[in-house]
CSV table of C-alpha atoms in Angstrom, one decimal:
chain,number,residue,atom,x,y,z
L,153,UNK,CA,0.0,0.0,0.0
L,154,UNK,CA,1.1,3.6,-0.4
L,155,UNK,CA,2.7,5.2,2.6
L,156,UNK,CA,3.6,8.7,3.5
L,157,UNK,CA,6.9,9.8,5.0
L,158,UNK,CA,8.6,13.0,6.1
L,159,UNK,CA,12.2,13.0,4.8
L,160,UNK,CA,12.0,10.8,1.7
L,161,UNK,CA,13.6,12.9,-1.0
L,162,UNK,CA,16.5,15.1,-1.8
L,163,UNK,CA,15.4,18.8,-2.1
L,164,UNK,CA,17.4,21.4,-4.1
L,165,UNK,CA,15.1,24.2,-3.0
L,166,UNK,CA,16.6,26.8,-0.6
L,167,UNK,CA,13.3,27.4,1.1
L,168,UNK,CA,13.2,24.0,2.8
L,169,UNK,CA,13.6,24.4,6.6
L,170,UNK,CA,16.1,22.5,8.7
L,171,UNK,CA,18.1,21.7,5.7
L,172,UNK,CA,21.0,20.0,7.4
L,173,UNK,CA,18.7,17.7,9.4
L,174,UNK,CA,16.8,17.0,6.2
L,175,UNK,CA,19.9,16.0,4.2
L,176,UNK,CA,21.0,13.5,6.9
L,177,UNK,CA,17.5,12.0,6.9
L,178,UNK,CA,17.6,11.8,3.1
L,179,UNK,CA,20.9,9.9,3.1
L,180,UNK,CA,19.5,7.5,5.7
L,181,UNK,CA,16.5,6.8,3.5
L,182,UNK,CA,18.7,6.0,0.6
L,183,UNK,CA,20.7,3.6,2.7
L,184,UNK,CA,17.5,1.9,3.8
L,185,UNK,CA,16.0,1.8,0.3
L,186,UNK,CA,17.8,-1.3,-0.9
L,187,UNK,CA,19.5,0.7,-3.6
L,188,UNK,CA,23.1,1.9,-3.0
L,189,UNK,CA,25.7,3.8,-4.9
L,190,UNK,CA,29.2,2.3,-4.7
L,191,UNK,CA,32.1,4.6,-4.2
L,192,UNK,CA,34.4,2.7,-6.6
L,193,UNK,CA,34.2,0.7,-9.8
L,194,UNK,CA,34.6,-2.8,-8.4
L,195,UNK,CA,31.0,-3.8,-8.9
L,196,UNK,CA,30.4,-2.9,-12.5
L,197,UNK,CA,28.2,-5.1,-14.6
L,198,UNK,CA,29.4,-7.0,-17.7
L,199,UNK,CA,29.2,-5.3,-21.1
L,200,UNK,CA,29.1,-6.4,-24.7
L,201,UNK,CA,32.6,-6.9,-26.1
L,202,UNK,CA,31.9,-5.0,-29.3
L,203,UNK,CA,31.1,-1.7,-27.6
L,204,UNK,CA,33.6,1.1,-28.3
L,205,UNK,CA,34.7,2.4,-24.9
L,206,UNK,CA,35.2,6.2,-24.7
L,207,UNK,CA,35.7,6.2,-20.9
L,208,UNK,CA,36.3,3.3,-18.6
L,209,UNK,CA,35.6,5.1,-15.3
L,210,UNK,CA,32.9,6.2,-15.4
L,211,UNK,CA,31.9,3.8,-18.2
L,212,UNK,CA,30.8,5.5,-21.4
L,213,UNK,CA,30.6,3.4,-24.5
L,214,UNK,CA,28.8,3.2,-27.9
L,215,UNK,CA,28.2,0.4,-30.4
L,216,UNK,CA,29.8,0.3,-33.9
L,217,UNK,CA,27.7,2.5,-36.2
L,218,UNK,CA,26.7,-0.5,-38.3
L,219,UNK,CA,25.0,-2.1,-35.3
L,220,UNK,CA,22.4,0.7,-35.2
L,221,UNK,CA,20.9,-0.1,-38.6
L,222,UNK,CA,20.7,-3.8,-38.0
L,223,UNK,CA,17.3,-3.4,-36.3
L,224,UNK,CA,14.7,-0.7,-35.7
L,225,UNK,CA,14.8,-1.5,-31.9
L,226,UNK,CA,18.3,-1.3,-30.5
L,227,UNK,CA,19.3,-4.4,-28.5
L,228,UNK,CA,19.9,-3.6,-24.8
L,229,UNK,CA,23.5,-4.8,-24.9
L,230,UNK,CA,24.3,-2.5,-27.9
L,231,UNK,CA,22.4,0.6,-26.5
L,232,UNK,CA,24.9,3.3,-25.7
L,233,UNK,CA,26.0,3.5,-22.1
L,234,UNK,CA,26.2,7.0,-20.5
L,235,UNK,CA,27.3,7.2,-16.9
L,236,UNK,CA,28.7,9.8,-14.4
L,237,UNK,CA,29.9,7.5,-11.7
L,238,UNK,CA,29.9,3.9,-10.5
L,239,UNK,CA,26.7,1.9,-11.4
L,240,UNK,CA,24.3,1.6,-8.4
L,241,UNK,CA,23.5,-1.8,-6.9
L,242,UNK,CA,20.2,-3.2,-5.7
L,243,UNK,CA,20.8,-5.2,-2.5
L,244,UNK,CA,17.1,-5.9,-1.8
L,245,UNK,CA,14.4,-5.1,-4.3
L,246,UNK,CA,11.7,-5.6,-1.7
L,247,UNK,CA,13.1,-2.7,0.3
L,248,UNK,CA,13.4,-0.4,-2.7
L,249,UNK,CA,11.3,2.8,-2.5
L,250,UNK,CA,11.0,5.9,-4.6
L,251,UNK,CA,9.9,9.1,-2.8
L,252,UNK,CA,7.5,11.6,-4.2
L,253,UNK,CA,7.6,14.8,-2.2
L,254,UNK,CA,8.3,18.5,-2.2
L,255,UNK,CA,5.5,20.9,-2.8
L,256,UNK,CA,2.8,18.3,-2.4
L,257,UNK,CA,0.2,17.9,0.4
L,258,UNK,CA,0.7,14.2,0.9
L,259,UNK,CA,4.2,12.9,0.1
L,260,UNK,CA,4.5,9.2,-0.8
L,261,UNK,CA,6.9,6.4,-0.8
L,262,UNK,CA,6.3,3.8,-3.6
L,263,UNK,CA,7.6,0.3,-3.9
L,264,UNK,CA,8.1,-1.4,-7.2
L,265,UNK,CA,4.9,-3.4,-6.4
L,266,UNK,CA,3.0,-0.1,-5.9
L,267,UNK,CA,4.2,1.2,-9.3
L,268,UNK,CA,3.4,-2.0,-11.1
L,269,UNK,CA,-0.2,-1.8,-9.9
L,270,UNK,CA,-0.6,1.3,-12.0
L,271,UNK,CA,-1.6,1.0,-15.6
L,272,UNK,CA,1.4,-0.2,-17.7
L,273,UNK,CA,2.2,2.0,-20.6
L,274,UNK,CA,4.5,1.2,-23.6
L,275,UNK,CA,6.3,3.8,-25.6
L,276,UNK,CA,8.9,3.4,-28.4
L,277,UNK,CA,11.4,6.3,-27.9
L,278,UNK,CA,14.8,7.2,-29.1
L,279,UNK,CA,17.3,8.4,-26.5
L,280,UNK,CA,20.3,10.5,-27.7
L,281,UNK,CA,23.1,12.0,-25.7
L,282,UNK,CA,23.5,15.7,-26.4
L,283,UNK,CA,27.2,15.0,-27.1
L,284,UNK,CA,26.5,12.6,-30.0
L,285,UNK,CA,29.0,13.3,-32.9
L,286,UNK,CA,31.2,15.4,-30.6
L,287,UNK,CA,34.4,14.0,-32.1
L,288,UNK,CA,33.6,15.7,-35.4
L,289,UNK,CA,32.9,19.0,-33.7
L,290,UNK,CA,36.3,18.7,-31.8
L,291,UNK,CA,38.1,18.7,-35.2
L,292,UNK,CA,37.1,22.3,-35.6
L,293,UNK,CA,38.4,23.3,-32.2
L,294,UNK,CA,38.9,21.5,-29.0
L,295,UNK,CA,35.8,20.8,-26.8
L,296,UNK,CA,35.2,19.3,-23.4
L,297,UNK,CA,33.3,16.1,-23.0
L,298,UNK,CA,33.2,12.4,-23.7
L,299,UNK,CA,34.5,11.7,-27.3
L,300,UNK,CA,31.4,10.3,-28.8
L,301,UNK,CA,31.3,9.3,-32.5
L,302,UNK,CA,27.9,8.8,-34.1
L,303,UNK,CA,26.4,6.1,-31.9
L,304,UNK,CA,25.5,7.8,-28.7
L,305,UNK,CA,21.9,7.1,-29.7
L,306,UNK,CA,19.5,4.2,-29.6
L,307,UNK,CA,15.8,3.3,-30.0
L,308,UNK,CA,14.0,1.1,-27.4
L,309,UNK,CA,10.6,0.0,-26.3
L,310,UNK,CA,10.1,1.3,-22.8
L,311,UNK,CA,7.5,0.0,-20.3
L,312,UNK,CA,6.3,1.5,-17.1
L,313,UNK,CA,3.8,3.8,-15.4
L,314,UNK,CA,3.0,7.2,-16.8
L,315,UNK,CA,4.4,10.0,-14.6
L,316,UNK,CA,1.1,11.8,-15.0
L,317,UNK,CA,-0.7,8.9,-13.4
L,318,UNK,CA,1.9,8.7,-10.5
L,319,UNK,CA,1.6,12.4,-9.8
L,320,UNK,CA,-2.2,12.0,-9.4
L,321,UNK,CA,-1.5,9.9,-6.3
L,322,UNK,CA,-0.1,13.0,-4.6
L,323,UNK,CA,-3.0,15.3,-5.6
L,324,UNK,CA,-1.6,16.8,-8.8
L,325,UNK,CA,-4.1,16.5,-11.7
L,326,UNK,CA,-3.5,16.0,-15.3
L,327,UNK,CA,-2.4,19.0,-17.4
L,328,UNK,CA,-1.3,21.0,-14.3
L,329,UNK,CA,1.3,23.7,-14.7
L,330,UNK,CA,1.4,24.9,-11.1
L,331,UNK,CA,0.6,22.5,-8.2
L,332,UNK,CA,-1.7,23.6,-5.3
L,333,UNK,CA,1.4,24.4,-3.2
L,334,UNK,CA,3.2,26.3,-6.0
L,335,UNK,CA,5.3,23.6,-7.7
L,336,UNK,CA,6.2,24.3,-11.3
L,337,UNK,CA,8.9,21.7,-12.0
L,338,UNK,CA,9.4,18.0,-11.4
L,339,UNK,CA,13.0,17.1,-10.2
L,340,UNK,CA,14.3,13.6,-10.6
L,341,UNK,CA,17.1,12.5,-8.2
L,342,UNK,CA,19.3,9.5,-8.7
L,343,UNK,CA,21.2,7.6,-6.1
L,344,UNK,CA,24.5,7.5,-8.0
L,345,UNK,CA,27.6,9.5,-7.0
L,346,UNK,CA,28.9,12.1,-9.5
L,347,UNK,CA,32.2,13.9,-9.3
L,348,UNK,CA,30.5,16.9,-10.9
L,349,UNK,CA,28.0,17.0,-8.0
L,350,UNK,CA,31.0,16.7,-5.6
L,351,UNK,CA,30.0,13.1,-4.8
L,352,UNK,CA,26.2,13.9,-4.7
L,353,UNK,CA,23.5,12.4,-6.9
L,354,UNK,CA,22.8,13.1,-10.5
L,355,UNK,CA,19.6,15.1,-10.9
L,356,UNK,CA,17.5,17.0,-13.5
L,357,UNK,CA,14.0,18.3,-14.0
L,358,UNK,CA,11.3,19.0,-16.5
L,359,UNK,CA,8.3,21.4,-16.3
L,360,UNK,CA,5.3,20.2,-14.4
L,361,UNK,CA,3.1,20.8,-17.3
L,362,UNK,CA,5.1,18.3,-19.4
L,363,UNK,CA,5.1,15.8,-16.5
L,364,UNK,CA,1.3,15.9,-16.1
L,365,UNK,CA,0.6,15.8,-19.8
L,366,UNK,CA,-0.4,12.2,-20.7
L,367,UNK,CA,0.3,12.9,-24.4
L,368,UNK,CA,4.0,13.6,-23.5
L,369,UNK,CA,4.2,10.0,-22.4
L,370,UNK,CA,6.9,10.6,-19.7
L,371,UNK,CA,7.4,7.3,-18.0
L,372,UNK,CA,8.7,5.8,-14.8
L,373,UNK,CA,10.1,2.9,-16.7
L,374,UNK,CA,11.0,-0.5,-15.3
L,375,UNK,CA,11.2,-2.3,-18.6
L,376,UNK,CA,13.4,-2.0,-21.7
L,377,UNK,CA,12.6,-4.0,-24.8
L,378,UNK,CA,10.2,-6.2,-22.8
L,379,UNK,CA,12.7,-7.1,-20.1
L,380,UNK,CA,13.4,-5.6,-16.7
L,381,UNK,CA,15.9,-2.7,-16.9
L,382,UNK,CA,19.5,-3.8,-16.5
L,383,UNK,CA,21.9,-2.0,-14.2
L,384,UNK,CA,23.5,0.1,-16.9
L,385,UNK,CA,20.1,1.4,-18.0
L,386,UNK,CA,18.7,2.3,-14.6
L,387,UNK,CA,17.5,-0.8,-12.7
L,388,UNK,CA,15.1,-0.9,-11.0
L,389,UNK,CA,13.4,2.4,-12.1
L,390,UNK,CA,14.3,5.3,-14.3
L,391,UNK,CA,12.6,8.2,-16.0
L,392,UNK,CA,12.1,8.3,-19.8
L,393,UNK,CA,11.3,11.7,-21.2
L,394,UNK,CA,10.6,11.1,-24.9
L,395,UNK,CA,11.9,13.7,-27.4
L,396,UNK,CA,14.3,15.2,-25.0
L,397,UNK,CA,18.1,14.8,-24.6
L,398,UNK,CA,19.0,11.8,-22.7
L,399,UNK,CA,20.4,13.9,-19.8
L,400,UNK,CA,16.8,14.4,-18.5
L,401,UNK,CA,15.9,10.7,-18.4
L,402,UNK,CA,17.4,10.2,-15.0
L,403,UNK,CA,18.4,6.6,-14.0
L,404,UNK,CA,18.3,4.7,-10.6
L,405,UNK,CA,15.6,6.9,-9.2
L,406,UNK,CA,15.7,7.8,-5.5
L,407,UNK,CA,13.2,10.6,-5.4
L,408,UNK,CA,10.8,12.7,-7.4
L,409,UNK,CA,10.5,16.3,-6.0
L,410,UNK,CA,7.9,18.9,-6.9
L,411,UNK,CA,9.8,22.2,-6.8
L,412,UNK,CA,9.1,25.8,-7.6
L,413,UNK,CA,12.1,26.5,-9.8
L,414,UNK,CA,13.9,24.2,-12.2
L,415,UNK,CA,16.6,21.9,-10.7
L,416,UNK,CA,19.7,23.6,-9.6
L,417,UNK,CA,22.0,20.6,-10.1
L,418,UNK,CA,25.2,20.8,-12.1
L,419,UNK,CA,23.8,19.1,-15.2
L,420,UNK,CA,20.9,21.6,-15.5
L,421,UNK,CA,22.8,24.8,-14.6
L,422,UNK,CA,26.4,24.3,-15.6
L,423,UNK,CA,26.2,21.8,-18.5
L,424,UNK,CA,24.1,20.9,-21.5
L,425,UNK,CA,23.5,24.4,-22.5
L,426,UNK,CA,24.0,25.8,-26.0
L,427,UNK,CA,26.4,28.7,-26.5
L,428,UNK,CA,27.5,30.5,-29.6
L,429,UNK,CA,31.0,29.9,-31.1
L,430,UNK,CA,32.3,33.2,-29.6
L,431,UNK,CA,31.9,31.9,-26.0
L,432,UNK,CA,35.0,30.2,-24.4
L,433,UNK,CA,35.8,29.0,-20.9
L,434,UNK,CA,37.1,32.5,-19.9
L,435,UNK,CA,34.0,34.5,-20.8
L,436,UNK,CA,31.2,31.9,-20.2
L,437,UNK,CA,28.2,32.9,-18.2
L,438,UNK,CA,26.0,29.8,-17.6
L,439,UNK,CA,23.1,31.9,-16.3
L,440,UNK,CA,22.6,33.5,-19.7
L,441,UNK,CA,21.3,30.2,-21.3
L,442,UNK,CA,18.4,27.9,-20.5
L,443,UNK,CA,19.0,24.1,-20.0
L,444,UNK,CA,18.5,22.2,-23.3
L,445,UNK,CA,15.6,19.9,-23.6
L,446,UNK,CA,14.4,18.8,-27.1
L,447,UNK,CA,17.1,17.6,-29.4
L,448,UNK,CA,17.4,19.1,-33.0
L,449,UNK,CA,16.9,17.2,-36.2
L,450,UNK,CA,19.7,14.7,-36.9
L,451,UNK,CA,20.8,12.1,-39.4
L,452,UNK,CA,23.8,9.8,-39.8
L,453,UNK,CA,25.0,7.4,-42.4
L,454,UNK,CA,25.8,4.1,-40.6
L,455,UNK,CA,26.6,1.6,-43.3
L,456,UNK,CA,29.9,3.4,-44.1
L,457,UNK,CA,32.8,4.6,-42.0
L,458,UNK,CA,34.2,8.1,-42.3
L,459,UNK,CA,36.8,6.8,-44.9
L,460,UNK,CA,35.9,4.0,-47.3
L,461,UNK,CA,37.6,2.3,-50.3
L,462,UNK,CA,35.2,0.7,-52.7
L,463,UNK,CA,35.0,-0.6,-56.3
L,464,UNK,CA,33.1,1.4,-58.9
L,465,UNK,CA,29.4,0.5,-59.1
L,466,UNK,CA,26.3,0.7,-57.0
L,467,UNK,CA,26.5,1.9,-53.4
L,468,UNK,CA,23.6,1.5,-51.0
L,469,UNK,CA,23.7,3.6,-47.8
L,470,UNK,CA,21.6,3.1,-44.7
L,471,UNK,CA,21.3,5.3,-41.6
L,472,UNK,CA,19.1,6.9,-39.0
L,473,UNK,CA,17.3,10.2,-38.7
L,474,UNK,CA,15.5,11.6,-35.6
L,475,UNK,CA,14.1,14.9,-34.3
L,476,UNK,CA,13.1,15.9,-30.8
L,477,UNK,CA,9.8,17.0,-29.4
L,478,UNK,CA,7.8,14.3,-31.2
L,479,UNK,CA,8.6,15.9,-34.6
L,480,UNK,CA,8.6,13.2,-37.3
L,481,UNK,CA,11.0,13.0,-40.2
L,482,UNK,CA,9.5,14.5,-43.3
L,483,UNK,CA,12.4,13.8,-45.6
L,484,UNK,CA,16.0,12.5,-45.7
L,485,UNK,CA,18.1,13.8,-48.6
L,486,UNK,CA,21.3,12.0,-49.7
L,487,UNK,CA,23.9,13.3,-52.0
L,488,UNK,CA,26.4,11.1,-53.8
L,489,UNK,CA,28.4,14.0,-55.2
L,490,UNK,CA,29.3,16.1,-52.1
L,491,UNK,CA,26.1,18.1,-52.0
L,492,UNK,CA,25.7,19.1,-55.6
L,493,UNK,CA,22.7,17.0,-56.4
L,494,UNK,CA,20.3,15.0,-54.1
L,495,UNK,CA,18.1,12.0,-54.0
L,496,UNK,CA,15.3,11.4,-51.5
L,497,UNK,CA,15.9,8.3,-49.3
L,498,UNK,CA,13.4,5.7,-48.4
L,499,UNK,CA,12.3,6.0,-44.8
L,500,UNK,CA,11.0,3.2,-42.6
L,501,UNK,CA,10.3,2.2,-39.0
L,502,UNK,CA,8.4,-1.1,-38.4
L,503,UNK,CA,8.4,-3.9,-41.0
L,504,UNK,CA,5.4,-4.0,-43.3
L,505,UNK,CA,4.0,-0.6,-42.0
L,506,UNK,CA,4.6,2.4,-44.2
L,507,UNK,CA,6.2,5.3,-42.4
L,508,UNK,CA,4.1,8.5,-42.4
L,509,UNK,CA,5.6,11.2,-40.1
L,510,UNK,CA,2.4,12.5,-38.5
L,511,UNK,CA,0.3,9.3,-38.7
L,512,UNK,CA,-0.8,7.3,-35.6
L,513,UNK,CA,0.7,4.2,-37.2
L,514,UNK,CA,4.2,5.7,-36.8
L,515,UNK,CA,6.2,6.0,-33.6
L,516,UNK,CA,6.4,9.8,-33.1
L,517,UNK,CA,9.2,9.6,-30.4
L,518,UNK,CA,11.3,7.2,-32.4
L,519,UNK,CA,14.0,7.4,-35.0
L,520,UNK,CA,13.5,6.6,-38.7
L,521,UNK,CA,15.8,4.4,-40.6
L,522,UNK,CA,16.6,5.4,-44.2
L,523,UNK,CA,18.1,3.9,-47.4
L,524,UNK,CA,19.4,5.4,-50.6
L,525,UNK,CA,21.5,4.1,-53.5
L,526,UNK,CA,23.4,5.3,-56.6
L,527,UNK,CA,26.2,4.3,-58.9
L,528,UNK,CA,29.5,5.8,-58.0
L,529,UNK,CA,32.4,5.8,-60.4
L,530,UNK,CA,34.9,8.1,-58.9
L,531,UNK,CA,36.2,9.4,-55.5
L,532,UNK,CA,33.4,11.4,-53.8
L,533,UNK,CA,31.7,12.5,-50.6
L,534,UNK,CA,28.3,11.1,-49.6
L,535,UNK,CA,26.2,13.4,-47.6
L,536,UNK,CA,23.0,13.0,-45.6
L,537,UNK,CA,20.6,15.7,-44.2
L,538,UNK,CA,17.2,15.3,-42.7
L,539,UNK,CA,14.1,17.6,-42.6
L,540,UNK,CA,11.5,17.2,-39.8
L,541,UNK,CA,7.8,18.0,-40.1
L,542,UNK,CA,8.4,21.5,-38.8
L,543,UNK,CA,10.7,22.1,-41.8
L,544,UNK,CA,13.8,22.2,-39.5
L,545,UNK,CA,16.8,21.1,-41.4
L,546,UNK,CA,20.4,20.2,-40.4
L,547,UNK,CA,23.0,23.0,-40.9
L,548,UNK,CA,25.4,22.4,-43.7
L,549,UNK,CA,28.6,23.1,-41.7
L,550,UNK,CA,29.7,22.2,-38.2
L,551,UNK,CA,31.7,25.5,-37.8
L,552,UNK,CA,28.6,27.6,-37.5
L,553,UNK,CA,27.2,25.5,-34.6
L,554,UNK,CA,30.5,24.9,-32.8
L,555,UNK,CA,30.2,25.3,-29.0
L,556,UNK,CA,32.7,24.7,-26.2
L,557,UNK,CA,30.8,21.7,-24.8
L,558,UNK,CA,30.5,20.1,-28.2
L,559,UNK,CA,26.8,19.4,-28.0
L,560,UNK,CA,24.2,19.2,-30.7
L,561,UNK,CA,26.5,18.5,-33.7
L,562,UNK,CA,23.7,18.1,-36.2
L,563,UNK,CA,25.6,19.3,-39.3
L,564,UNK,CA,25.3,17.4,-42.5
L,565,UNK,CA,26.8,14.0,-42.1
L,566,UNK,CA,29.6,13.2,-44.6
L,567,UNK,CA,31.5,10.1,-45.4
L,568,UNK,CA,34.3,9.9,-47.9
L,569,UNK,CA,34.4,7.3,-50.8
L,570,UNK,CA,37.7,6.4,-52.5
L,571,UNK,CA,36.9,4.5,-55.6
L,572,UNK,CA,39.6,1.9,-56.5
L,573,UNK,CA,39.5,1.0,-60.2
L,574,UNK,CA,40.8,-2.5,-61.1
L,575,UNK,CA,44.0,-2.6,-63.1
L,576,UNK,CA,43.4,-2.6,-66.9
């Protein structure tokens, strides 16, 4: 049954009284929850050997790009891994609780059994790290961050309870922008330990109106591709915020806080913000930019590497395209001559079902796979660019969107083809 408690979540709001006592109580609750955050990397889970490791501690890795186009739904083992500290461990799932508190009249503690009693909802959604394709941006000028290639992205079928349904349990109705006690944002707090938070937990937030909108399909997810979440992906419970950068889909949930202002954590206030190319680490002012949420339109060729040697003849290219905010992909254009002329690629999602960007038969939060082909007789550059249903299109050059954190590299994706003619 649902129970109330007094000190079940980790506030970031300065108005909370008796803060020091509260923090001690919050830490004690985490210790008693059955979910703990190791202080070192001796209890890491096993990983697929084909993953390309960009950072060992914390573990950050992506699959080979060719693995992404092997299936519409990305296998769990080949889904990119993004971490900021050691992977949390469940010691006793029966003791695990997630707290819902803050600016609510009746805070709750929910067990996994409580959450599973709520209506189960399924959503197919693509998660993408804001730093996807950062390595290409770093070739323009150095940036700070994990050196992702093009595979910090994946598409999965997520199962769990809608956050909007969960919030009704604490008296917050659907489509609410301000709670009865003045809450305007929903903060998600993990149990992991991040060096950026000085050993504290990872956290992030979304607006309350988004959280209470059933059509936004924000989930408290406990399943990924029909199986329980594994440890790398947030076991036993995580948030999935479709259409938004992966940084807001917090894993290993400890608490859900209804707060007046957006989360004040590091990853909301001092990271994942978009600055112009003129800003550097000497003149940056984090307060001048809002935290990034929806990701821009993106496409990548996955069937070829950056440099390729081929024989003359037909070349078939496959890749992915995606856009944030539930905006479907209206078109993918592919050029086999460096951008002089273009052909429209075939787009598809589920086998046997035609993809239509704004149709109910299509997964609006998910990526689209594409295919294009042409005869190539000489050395050239193959280019891909996508257009979403709002007519947003990828910028031609990475230089104009360069930023010091290397996020949102959505420039045209280019691969080079060296045609090797047989000896006459």
